Amino acid sequence: MPKIKTRRSAAKRFKVTGSGEFKRSKSFKSHILEKKSPSRKRNLRKAALVSKADHERVSLMLPYAK
């Protein structure tokens, strides 16, 4: 059986936690930041987890993520 290719775009965006969940960064943090409040920008810094609905799709893109 040949090896499965990892989707490199997904590999750059997601990391696997110890419990097997996928960690992701939040969106809306790259530009148009003047109108966003400091607390909103501070909360956007924190990592989030991929939802249960998308977990299977991400795991198919990252076949060797343990």
Tab-separated table of N, CA, C and O in Angstrom:
chain	number	residue	atom	x	y	z
A	1	MET	N	0.847	-1.187	0.000
A	1	MET	CA	0.000	0.000	0.000
A	1	MET	C	0.891	1.249	0.000
A	1	MET	O	1.782	1.374	0.852
A	2	PRO	N	0.676	2.170	-0.929
A	2	PRO	CA	1.517	3.375	-0.937
A	2	PRO	C	1.170	4.316	0.208
A	2	PRO	O	0.090	4.228	0.796
A	3	LYS	N	2.113	5.183	0.485
A	3	LYS	CA	1.885	6.169	1.540
A	3	LYS	C	0.850	7.187	1.081
A	3	LYS	O	0.733	7.477	-0.101
A	4	ILE	N	0.098	7.740	2.038
A	4	ILE	CA	-0.910	8.766	1.735
A	4	ILE	C	-0.259	10.122	1.900
A	4	ILE	O	0.494	10.352	2.852
A	5	LYS	N	-0.529	11.027	0.955
A	5	LYS	CA	0.032	12.369	1.053
A	5	LYS	C	-0.753	13.211	2.048
A	5	LYS	O	-1.978	13.155	2.092
A	6	THR	N	-0.013	13.997	2.821
A	6	THR	CA	-0.619	14.957	3.737
A	6	THR	C	-0.934	16.224	2.975
A	6	THR	O	-0.153	16.647	2.127
A	7	ARG	N	-2.081	16.830	3.249
A	7	ARG	CA	-2.380	18.138	2.662
A	7	ARG	C	-1.554	19.177	3.387
A	7	ARG	O	-1.762	19.435	4.573
A	8	ARG	N	-0.595	19.774	2.681
A	8	ARG	CA	0.343	20.673	3.313
A	8	ARG	C	-0.332	21.923	3.858
A	8	ARG	O	0.100	22.491	4.860
A	9	SER	N	-1.396	22.370	3.192
A	9	SER	CA	-2.114	23.547	3.695
A	9	SER	C	-2.709	23.267	5.066
A	9	SER	O	-2.690	24.127	5.943
A	10	ALA	N	-3.226	22.057	5.269
A	10	ALA	CA	-3.792	21.689	6.563
A	10	ALA	C	-2.699	21.490	7.606
A	10	ALA	O	-2.879	21.832	8.781
A	11	ALA	N	-1.556	20.961	7.185
A	11	ALA	CA	-0.461	20.718	8.120
A	11	ALA	C	0.069	22.022	8.702
A	11	ALA	O	0.555	22.053	9.829
A	12	LYS	N	-0.020	23.110	7.928
A	12	LYS	CA	0.442	24.400	8.409
A	12	LYS	C	-0.568	25.074	9.324
A	12	LYS	O	-0.220	25.977	10.071
A	13	ARG	N	-1.827	24.656	9.261
A	13	ARG	CA	-2.890	25.334	10.008
A	13	ARG	C	-3.310	24.618	11.282
A	13	ARG	O	-3.885	25.232	12.176
A	14	PHE	N	-3.083	23.313	11.382
A	14	PHE	CA	-3.584	22.539	12.508
A	14	PHE	C	-2.454	21.803	13.214
A	14	PHE	O	-1.530	21.311	12.581
A	15	LYS	N	-2.564	21.704	14.546
A	15	LYS	CA	-1.655	20.901	15.351
A	15	LYS	C	-2.522	19.954	16.194
A	15	LYS	O	-3.648	20.296	16.559
A	16	VAL	N	-1.979	18.795	16.509
A	16	VAL	CA	-2.727	17.803	17.272
A	16	VAL	C	-2.405	17.955	18.751
A	16	VAL	O	-1.247	18.109	19.130
A	17	THR	N	-3.436	17.925	19.593
A	17	THR	CA	-3.244	17.976	21.032
A	17	THR	C	-2.963	16.564	21.550
A	17	THR	O	-3.068	15.581	20.806
A	18	GLY	N	-2.649	16.467	22.823
A	18	GLY	CA	-2.362	15.167	23.408
A	18	GLY	C	-3.554	14.238	23.414
A	18	GLY	O	-3.407	13.017	23.319
A	19	SER	N	-4.762	14.804	23.504
A	19	SER	CA	-5.969	13.974	23.533
A	19	SER	C	-6.494	13.673	22.137
A	19	SER	O	-7.556	13.072	21.990
A	20	GLY	N	-5.781	14.128	21.100
A	20	GLY	CA	-6.190	13.796	19.738
A	20	GLY	C	-7.061	14.826	19.059
A	20	GLY	O	-7.499	14.601	17.934
A	21	GLU	N	-7.328	15.944	19.732
A	21	GLU	CA	-8.108	16.997	19.095
A	21	GLU	C	-7.180	17.867	18.257
A	21	GLU	O	-5.967	17.818	18.419
A	22	PHE	N	-7.761	18.670	17.369
A	22	PHE	CA	-6.966	19.542	16.523
A	22	PHE	C	-7.066	20.976	17.009
A	22	PHE	O	-8.154	21.490	17.231
A	23	LYS	N	-5.904	21.613	17.153
A	23	LYS	CA	-5.826	22.997	17.590
A	23	LYS	C	-5.728	23.870	16.347
A	23	LYS	O	-5.035	23.528	15.387
A	24	ARG	N	-6.419	25.009	16.358
A	24	ARG	CA	-6.390	25.925	15.220
A	24	ARG	C	-6.265	27.343	15.730
A	24	ARG	O	-6.536	27.624	16.900
A	25	SER	N	-5.861	28.253	14.836
A	25	SER	CA	-5.820	29.662	15.210
A	25	SER	C	-7.119	30.318	14.767
A	25	SER	O	-7.781	29.837	13.851
A	26	LYS	N	-7.463	31.420	15.394
A	26	LYS	CA	-8.716	32.096	15.082
A	26	LYS	C	-8.533	33.041	13.904
A	26	LYS	O	-7.427	33.513	13.628
A	27	SER	N	-9.632	33.313	13.214
A	27	SER	CA	-9.587	34.193	12.048
A	27	SER	C	-9.870	35.634	12.461
A	27	SER	O	-10.092	35.925	13.642
A	28	PHE	N	-9.849	36.535	11.492
A	28	PHE	CA	-10.130	37.979	11.664
A	28	PHE	C	-9.056	38.697	12.468
A	28	PHE	O	-9.341	39.636	13.177
A	29	LYS	N	-7.803	38.275	12.351
A	29	LYS	CA	-6.731	38.895	13.117
A	29	LYS	C	-5.656	39.522	12.234
A	29	LYS	O	-4.644	40.003	12.722
A	30	SER	N	-5.857	39.544	10.914
A	30	SER	CA	-4.762	39.962	10.041
A	30	SER	C	-4.809	41.432	9.643
A	30	SER	O	-3.768	42.054	9.498
A	31	HIS	N	-5.974	42.005	9.429
A	31	HIS	CA	-6.048	43.418	9.025
A	31	HIS	C	-7.379	44.004	9.465
A	31	HIS	O	-8.218	43.300	10.013
A	32	ILE	N	-7.557	45.295	9.234
A	32	ILE	CA	-8.735	46.059	9.702
A	32	ILE	C	-8.864	45.899	11.223
A	32	ILE	O	-9.899	45.488	11.754
A	33	LEU	N	-7.780	46.224	11.930
A	33	LEU	CA	-7.749	46.003	13.371
A	33	LEU	C	-8.119	47.251	14.174
A	33	LEU	O	-8.335	47.144	15.381
A	34	GLU	N	-8.172	48.412	13.531
A	34	GLU	CA	-8.462	49.645	14.282
A	34	GLU	C	-9.847	49.640	14.899
A	34	GLU	O	-10.036	50.115	16.007
A	35	LYS	N	-10.812	49.107	14.179
A	35	LYS	CA	-12.188	49.150	14.674
A	35	LYS	C	-12.505	48.040	15.673
A	35	LYS	O	-13.558	48.069	16.288
A	36	LYS	N	-11.608	47.081	15.820
A	36	LYS	CA	-11.832	45.987	16.768
A	36	LYS	C	-11.307	46.396	18.139
A	36	LYS	O	-10.240	46.990	18.266
A	37	SER	N	-12.052	46.046	19.156
A	37	SER	CA	-11.682	46.447	20.509
A	37	SER	C	-10.461	45.649	20.982
A	37	SER	O	-10.214	44.540	20.499
A	38	PRO	N	-9.707	46.206	21.932
A	38	PRO	CA	-8.531	45.489	22.439
A	38	PRO	C	-8.868	44.129	23.045
A	38	PRO	O	-8.109	43.167	22.868
A	39	SER	N	-10.007	44.039	23.716
A	39	SER	CA	-10.359	42.748	24.321
A	39	SER	C	-10.693	41.719	23.245
A	39	SER	O	-10.372	40.536	23.385
A	40	ARG	N	-11.323	42.182	22.160
A	40	ARG	CA	-11.634	41.268	21.063
A	40	ARG	C	-10.357	40.765	20.393
A	40	ARG	O	-10.213	39.572	20.125
A	41	LYS	N	-9.404	41.674	20.173
A	41	LYS	CA	-8.134	41.274	19.562
A	41	LYS	C	-7.343	40.357	20.487
A	41	LYS	O	-6.667	39.424	20.031
A	42	ARG	N	-7.432	40.598	21.788
A	42	ARG	CA	-6.746	39.755	22.762
A	42	ARG	C	-7.328	38.343	22.732
A	42	ARG	O	-6.591	37.357	22.805
A	43	ASN	N	-8.645	38.240	22.629
A	43	ASN	CA	-9.273	36.915	22.583
A	43	ASN	C	-8.979	36.186	21.280
A	43	ASN	O	-8.980	34.950	21.255
A	44	LEU	N	-8.717	36.919	20.214
A	44	LEU	CA	-8.387	36.291	18.936
A	44	LEU	C	-6.989	35.671	18.949
A	44	LEU	O	-6.685	34.843	18.095
A	45	ARG	N	-6.141	36.078	19.894
A	45	ARG	CA	-4.801	35.502	19.990
A	45	ARG	C	-4.832	34.053	20.438
A	45	ARG	O	-3.970	33.263	20.075
A	46	LYS	N	-5.812	33.713	21.263
A	46	LYS	CA	-5.856	32.391	21.870
A	46	LYS	C	-6.206	31.332	20.833
A	46	LYS	O	-6.971	31.574	19.910
A	47	ALA	N	-5.648	30.156	20.997
A	47	ALA	CA	-5.943	29.045	20.093
A	47	ALA	C	-7.326	28.484	20.397
A	47	ALA	O	-7.835	28.609	21.514
A	48	ALA	N	-7.935	27.877	19.386
A	48	ALA	CA	-9.238	27.244	19.540
A	48	ALA	C	-9.135	25.809	19.036
A	48	ALA	O	-8.132	25.422	18.425
A	49	LEU	N	-10.144	25.025	19.312
A	49	LEU	CA	-10.176	23.640	18.860
A	49	LEU	C	-11.122	23.513	17.671
A	49	LEU	O	-12.111	24.239	17.563
A	50	VAL	N	-10.796	22.594	16.779
A	50	VAL	CA	-11.664	22.316	15.640
A	50	VAL	C	-12.941	21.666	16.172
A	50	VAL	O	-12.892	20.824	17.076
A	51	SER	N	-14.082	22.064	15.636
A	51	SER	CA	-15.357	21.539	16.125
A	51	SER	C	-15.486	20.048	15.808
A	51	SER	O	-14.820	19.523	14.907
A	52	LYS	N	-16.374	19.383	16.531
A	52	LYS	CA	-16.580	17.952	16.328
A	52	LYS	C	-17.094	17.652	14.927
A	52	LYS	O	-16.792	16.606	14.351
A	53	ALA	N	-17.864	18.581	14.360
A	53	ALA	CA	-18.409	18.385	13.020
A	53	ALA	C	-17.313	18.360	11.959
A	53	ALA	O	-17.441	17.675	10.942
A	54	ASP	N	-16.216	19.093	12.184
A	54	ASP	CA	-15.138	19.167	11.201
A	54	ASP	C	-13.960	18.253	11.524
A	54	ASP	O	-13.013	18.172	10.741
A	55	HIS	N	-14.017	17.559	12.639
A	55	HIS	CA	-12.877	16.756	13.096
A	55	HIS	C	-12.518	15.672	12.083
A	55	HIS	O	-11.339	15.459	11.774
A	56	GLU	N	-13.495	14.997	11.534
A	56	GLU	CA	-13.219	13.911	10.590
A	56	GLU	C	-12.604	14.447	9.302
A	56	GLU	O	-11.696	13.843	8.728
A	57	ARG	N	-13.078	15.609	8.841
A	57	ARG	CA	-12.528	16.195	7.621
A	57	ARG	C	-11.066	16.574	7.795
A	57	ARG	O	-10.243	16.347	6.901
A	58	VAL	N	-10.734	17.137	8.948
A	58	VAL	CA	-9.341	17.521	9.202
A	58	VAL	C	-8.470	16.282	9.349
A	58	VAL	O	-7.336	16.241	8.849
A	59	SER	N	-8.970	15.250	9.985
A	59	SER	CA	-8.162	14.047	10.175
A	59	SER	C	-7.907	13.323	8.856
A	59	SER	O	-6.876	12.663	8.703
A	60	LEU	N	-8.816	13.457	7.879
A	60	LEU	CA	-8.558	12.887	6.553
A	60	LEU	C	-7.474	13.673	5.817
A	60	LEU	O	-6.710	13.108	5.037
A	61	MET	N	-7.390	14.966	6.077
A	61	MET	CA	-6.355	15.780	5.444
A	61	MET	C	-4.987	15.537	6.069
A	61	MET	O	-3.963	15.766	5.438
A	62	LEU	N	-4.973	15.097	7.340
A	62	LEU	CA	-3.729	14.830	8.057
A	62	LEU	C	-3.694	13.354	8.456
A	62	LEU	O	-3.936	13.010	9.621
A	63	PRO	N	-3.413	12.455	7.524
A	63	PRO	CA	-3.538	11.020	7.822
A	63	PRO	C	-2.564	10.501	8.872
A	63	PRO	O	-2.836	9.510	9.533
A	64	TYR	N	-1.404	11.183	9.053
A	64	TYR	CA	-0.408	10.678	10.004
A	64	TYR	C	-0.375	11.456	11.297
A	64	TYR	O	0.525	11.268	12.106
A	65	ALA	N	-1.361	12.319	11.521
A	65	ALA	CA	-1.467	13.017	12.793
A	65	ALA	C	-1.978	12.028	13.828
A	65	ALA	O	-3.012	11.406	13.637
A	66	LYS	N	-1.256	11.896	14.898
A	66	LYS	CA	-1.654	10.901	15.917
A	66	LYS	C	-2.541	11.537	16.958
A	66	LYS	O	-2.306	12.540	17.508
